[in-house]
Amino acid sequence: MAYCYRCERPFRTLLALNQHTYDSSKHHMCPECTGDFKTLYELREHLVDEHDGCPECYDIFDSESDLQDHLFEEHNMCSICNQFFKSPSNLKYHQLVHREKTVKCFACYRMFVTKSAMVLHLEEGTCKPGIDVDVIDDLATDCYESHKYLDNDGDYKCPTCAKYFRFMSGLLQHAESDSCDETLRWKHGPLAVFLRFLKTRV
């Protein structure tokens, strides 16, 4: 007679007990050794600490550095806080929280990580009185490069991939991402021109 002390259940055979430990939600078995853990968290910690194993897919690696490379490349793990993300773009967006705020608001003292975040701050009306999304939209229309990022109906459109956005901040965030080749780094680009125009008007 076999017995599971954790679940307080008897089993007729050792084979039945083994099957129970692999099937039960109260047992989390290590694929590399005989370790049996109460929680999935404990199993994942064990895999990483004892076997250089991936806590996401349970693959085992020859070294800690190989494991780290795998986590970064296959599971989009943040190298700073070790959180996992569903896609590289989600990881990149998350990594903004770790970046230093170097972008100063054009109208107040506040600092931001990105230019799109600064423009969103202006659109939301949280800056000085009189600046809100309507003002930003009007200035976007007044800029001499507006025909490159506004369509005939006045909707924001990426100059490169023609994707539409409701707000200028969304278009700028798109340009800051890797979604397409549009960028704010080219000083003669229409969005970079708009930002310089905006700076002189708010």
Short mmCIF file of C-alpha atoms in Angstrom, two decimals, residues 43-186:
data_model
loop_
_atom_site.label_atom_id
_atom_site.label_comp_id
_atom_site.label_asym_id
_atom_site.label_seq_id
_atom_site.Cartn_x
_atom_site.Cartn_y
_atom_site.Cartn_z
CA LEU A 43 9.14 24.53 -8.64
CA ARG A 44 10.15 27.44 -10.85
CA GLU A 45 12.61 28.73 -8.26
CA HIS A 46 14.08 25.23 -7.95
CA LEU A 47 14.48 24.88 -11.73
CA VAL A 48 16.37 28.15 -12.00
CA ASP A 49 18.52 27.71 -8.88
CA GLU A 50 19.38 24.02 -9.17
CA HIS A 51 19.21 23.12 -12.85
CA ASP A 52 19.62 26.36 -14.84
CA GLY A 53 16.12 25.57 -16.06
CA CYS A 54 13.63 27.87 -17.72
CA PRO A 55 10.70 28.63 -15.38
CA GLU A 56 8.43 29.19 -18.38
CA CYS A 57 9.04 26.20 -20.67
CA TYR A 58 11.14 23.98 -18.34
CA ASP A 59 14.00 23.63 -20.84
CA ILE A 60 17.33 22.92 -19.12
CA PHE A 61 20.55 24.74 -20.06
CA ASP A 62 24.25 24.12 -19.62
CA SER A 63 24.91 27.36 -17.77
CA GLU A 64 23.25 30.33 -16.13
CA SER A 65 24.32 32.59 -18.99
CA ASP A 66 22.68 30.27 -21.54
CA LEU A 67 19.51 30.35 -19.46
CA GLN A 68 19.55 34.14 -19.30
CA ASP A 69 20.02 34.40 -23.07
CA HIS A 70 17.07 32.07 -23.55
CA LEU A 71 14.85 34.08 -21.19
CA PHE A 72 15.66 37.33 -22.97
CA GLU A 73 15.28 35.96 -26.50
CA GLU A 74 12.39 33.51 -26.16
CA HIS A 75 10.32 34.81 -23.25
CA ASN A 76 10.84 38.57 -23.45
CA MET A 77 12.16 38.89 -19.92
CA CYS A 78 13.08 42.32 -18.62
CA SER A 79 16.75 42.27 -17.63
CA ILE A 80 16.11 44.77 -14.84
CA CYS A 81 13.05 43.46 -12.98
CA ASN A 82 12.82 39.91 -14.45
CA GLN A 83 9.19 40.27 -15.51
CA PHE A 84 8.02 38.32 -18.57
CA PHE A 85 6.06 39.81 -21.47
CA LYS A 86 4.02 38.37 -24.31
CA SER A 87 5.88 40.15 -27.08
CA PRO A 88 9.06 42.14 -27.73
CA SER A 89 6.98 45.28 -28.22
CA ASN A 90 5.32 44.82 -24.81
CA LEU A 91 8.75 44.37 -23.26
CA LYS A 92 10.08 47.48 -24.95
CA TYR A 93 7.09 49.52 -23.74
CA HIS A 94 7.59 48.18 -20.21
CA GLN A 95 11.27 49.09 -20.22
CA LEU A 96 10.28 52.74 -20.42
CA VAL A 97 9.48 52.61 -16.70
CA HIS A 98 13.17 51.97 -16.02
CA ARG A 99 14.42 54.81 -18.19
CA GLU A 100 15.44 58.18 -16.85
CA LYS A 101 13.03 61.04 -17.54
CA THR A 102 14.93 63.35 -19.86
CA VAL A 103 12.14 65.04 -21.86
CA LYS A 104 11.03 68.33 -20.33
CA CYS A 105 7.51 69.55 -20.93
CA PHE A 106 7.37 72.45 -23.37
CA ALA A 107 5.07 74.37 -21.03
CA CYS A 108 5.93 73.41 -17.44
CA TYR A 109 8.63 71.90 -15.23
CA ARG A 110 7.56 68.24 -15.47
CA MET A 111 9.86 65.63 -16.99
CA PHE A 112 8.91 62.59 -19.09
CA VAL A 113 10.53 59.49 -20.51
CA THR A 114 9.28 60.05 -24.06
CA LYS A 115 8.08 62.91 -26.21
CA SER A 116 4.77 61.15 -26.80
CA ALA A 117 4.19 61.02 -23.03
CA MET A 118 4.92 64.73 -22.80
CA VAL A 119 2.43 65.53 -25.57
CA LEU A 120 -0.16 63.27 -23.92
CA HIS A 121 0.33 65.34 -20.76
CA LEU A 122 -0.46 68.46 -22.80
CA GLU A 123 -3.48 66.85 -24.45
CA GLU A 124 -4.94 65.79 -21.12
CA GLY A 125 -5.04 69.38 -19.91
CA THR A 126 -2.86 68.60 -16.89
CA CYS A 127 -0.32 71.26 -17.80
CA LYS A 128 -0.87 75.01 -17.61
CA PRO A 129 -4.41 76.37 -18.17
CA GLY A 130 -5.50 76.76 -21.76
CA ILE A 131 -3.58 73.82 -23.18
CA ASP A 132 -5.56 70.69 -23.99
CA VAL A 133 -6.21 68.24 -26.80
CA ASP A 134 -8.09 70.83 -28.87
CA VAL A 135 -5.13 73.20 -28.74
CA ILE A 136 -2.74 70.42 -29.75
CA ASP A 137 -5.02 69.46 -32.64
CA ASP A 138 -5.20 73.08 -33.80
CA LEU A 139 -1.43 73.46 -33.65
CA ALA A 140 -0.96 70.18 -35.48
CA THR A 141 -3.14 71.59 -38.26
CA ASP A 142 -1.28 74.92 -38.30
CA CYS A 143 2.15 73.32 -38.73
CA TYR A 144 3.37 73.60 -42.33
CA GLU A 145 4.13 69.85 -42.44
CA SER A 146 0.59 68.91 -41.40
CA HIS A 147 -0.30 67.56 -44.85
CA LYS A 148 2.16 64.72 -44.21
CA TYR A 149 0.51 63.45 -41.02
CA LEU A 150 -3.12 64.62 -41.41
CA ASP A 151 -5.52 63.34 -44.05
CA ASN A 152 -8.17 65.45 -45.77
CA ASP A 153 -10.57 64.90 -42.87
CA GLY A 154 -8.03 66.06 -40.30
CA ASP A 155 -7.33 62.59 -38.91
CA TYR A 156 -3.81 61.68 -37.79
CA LYS A 157 -2.03 59.27 -40.10
CA CYS A 158 1.49 57.87 -39.99
CA PRO A 159 3.50 59.42 -42.85
CA THR A 160 5.22 56.09 -43.47
CA CYS A 161 2.74 53.25 -42.98
CA ALA A 162 -0.53 55.24 -43.17
CA LYS A 163 -1.85 53.81 -39.90
CA TYR A 164 -4.47 56.06 -38.31
CA PHE A 165 -4.45 57.49 -34.78
CA ARG A 166 -7.00 59.43 -32.80
CA PHE A 167 -4.49 61.69 -31.07
CA MET A 168 -1.13 63.21 -31.90
CA SER A 169 0.36 61.54 -28.82
CA GLY A 170 -0.63 58.15 -30.21
CA LEU A 171 1.03 58.91 -33.53
CA LEU A 172 4.18 60.06 -31.75
CA GLN A 173 4.24 56.91 -29.62
CA HIS A 174 3.95 54.89 -32.82
CA ALA A 175 6.93 56.75 -34.26
CA GLU A 176 8.94 56.06 -31.11
CA SER A 177 8.26 52.33 -31.38
CA ASP A 178 9.57 49.74 -33.82
CA SER A 179 6.16 49.34 -35.49
CA CYS A 180 7.33 50.98 -38.70
CA ASP A 181 10.19 53.06 -40.08
CA GLU A 182 8.71 56.40 -39.05
CA THR A 183 10.95 58.10 -36.50
CA LEU A 184 11.35 61.27 -34.47
CA ARG A 185 15.13 61.10 -34.73
CA TRP A 186 15.26 62.60 -38.24
#
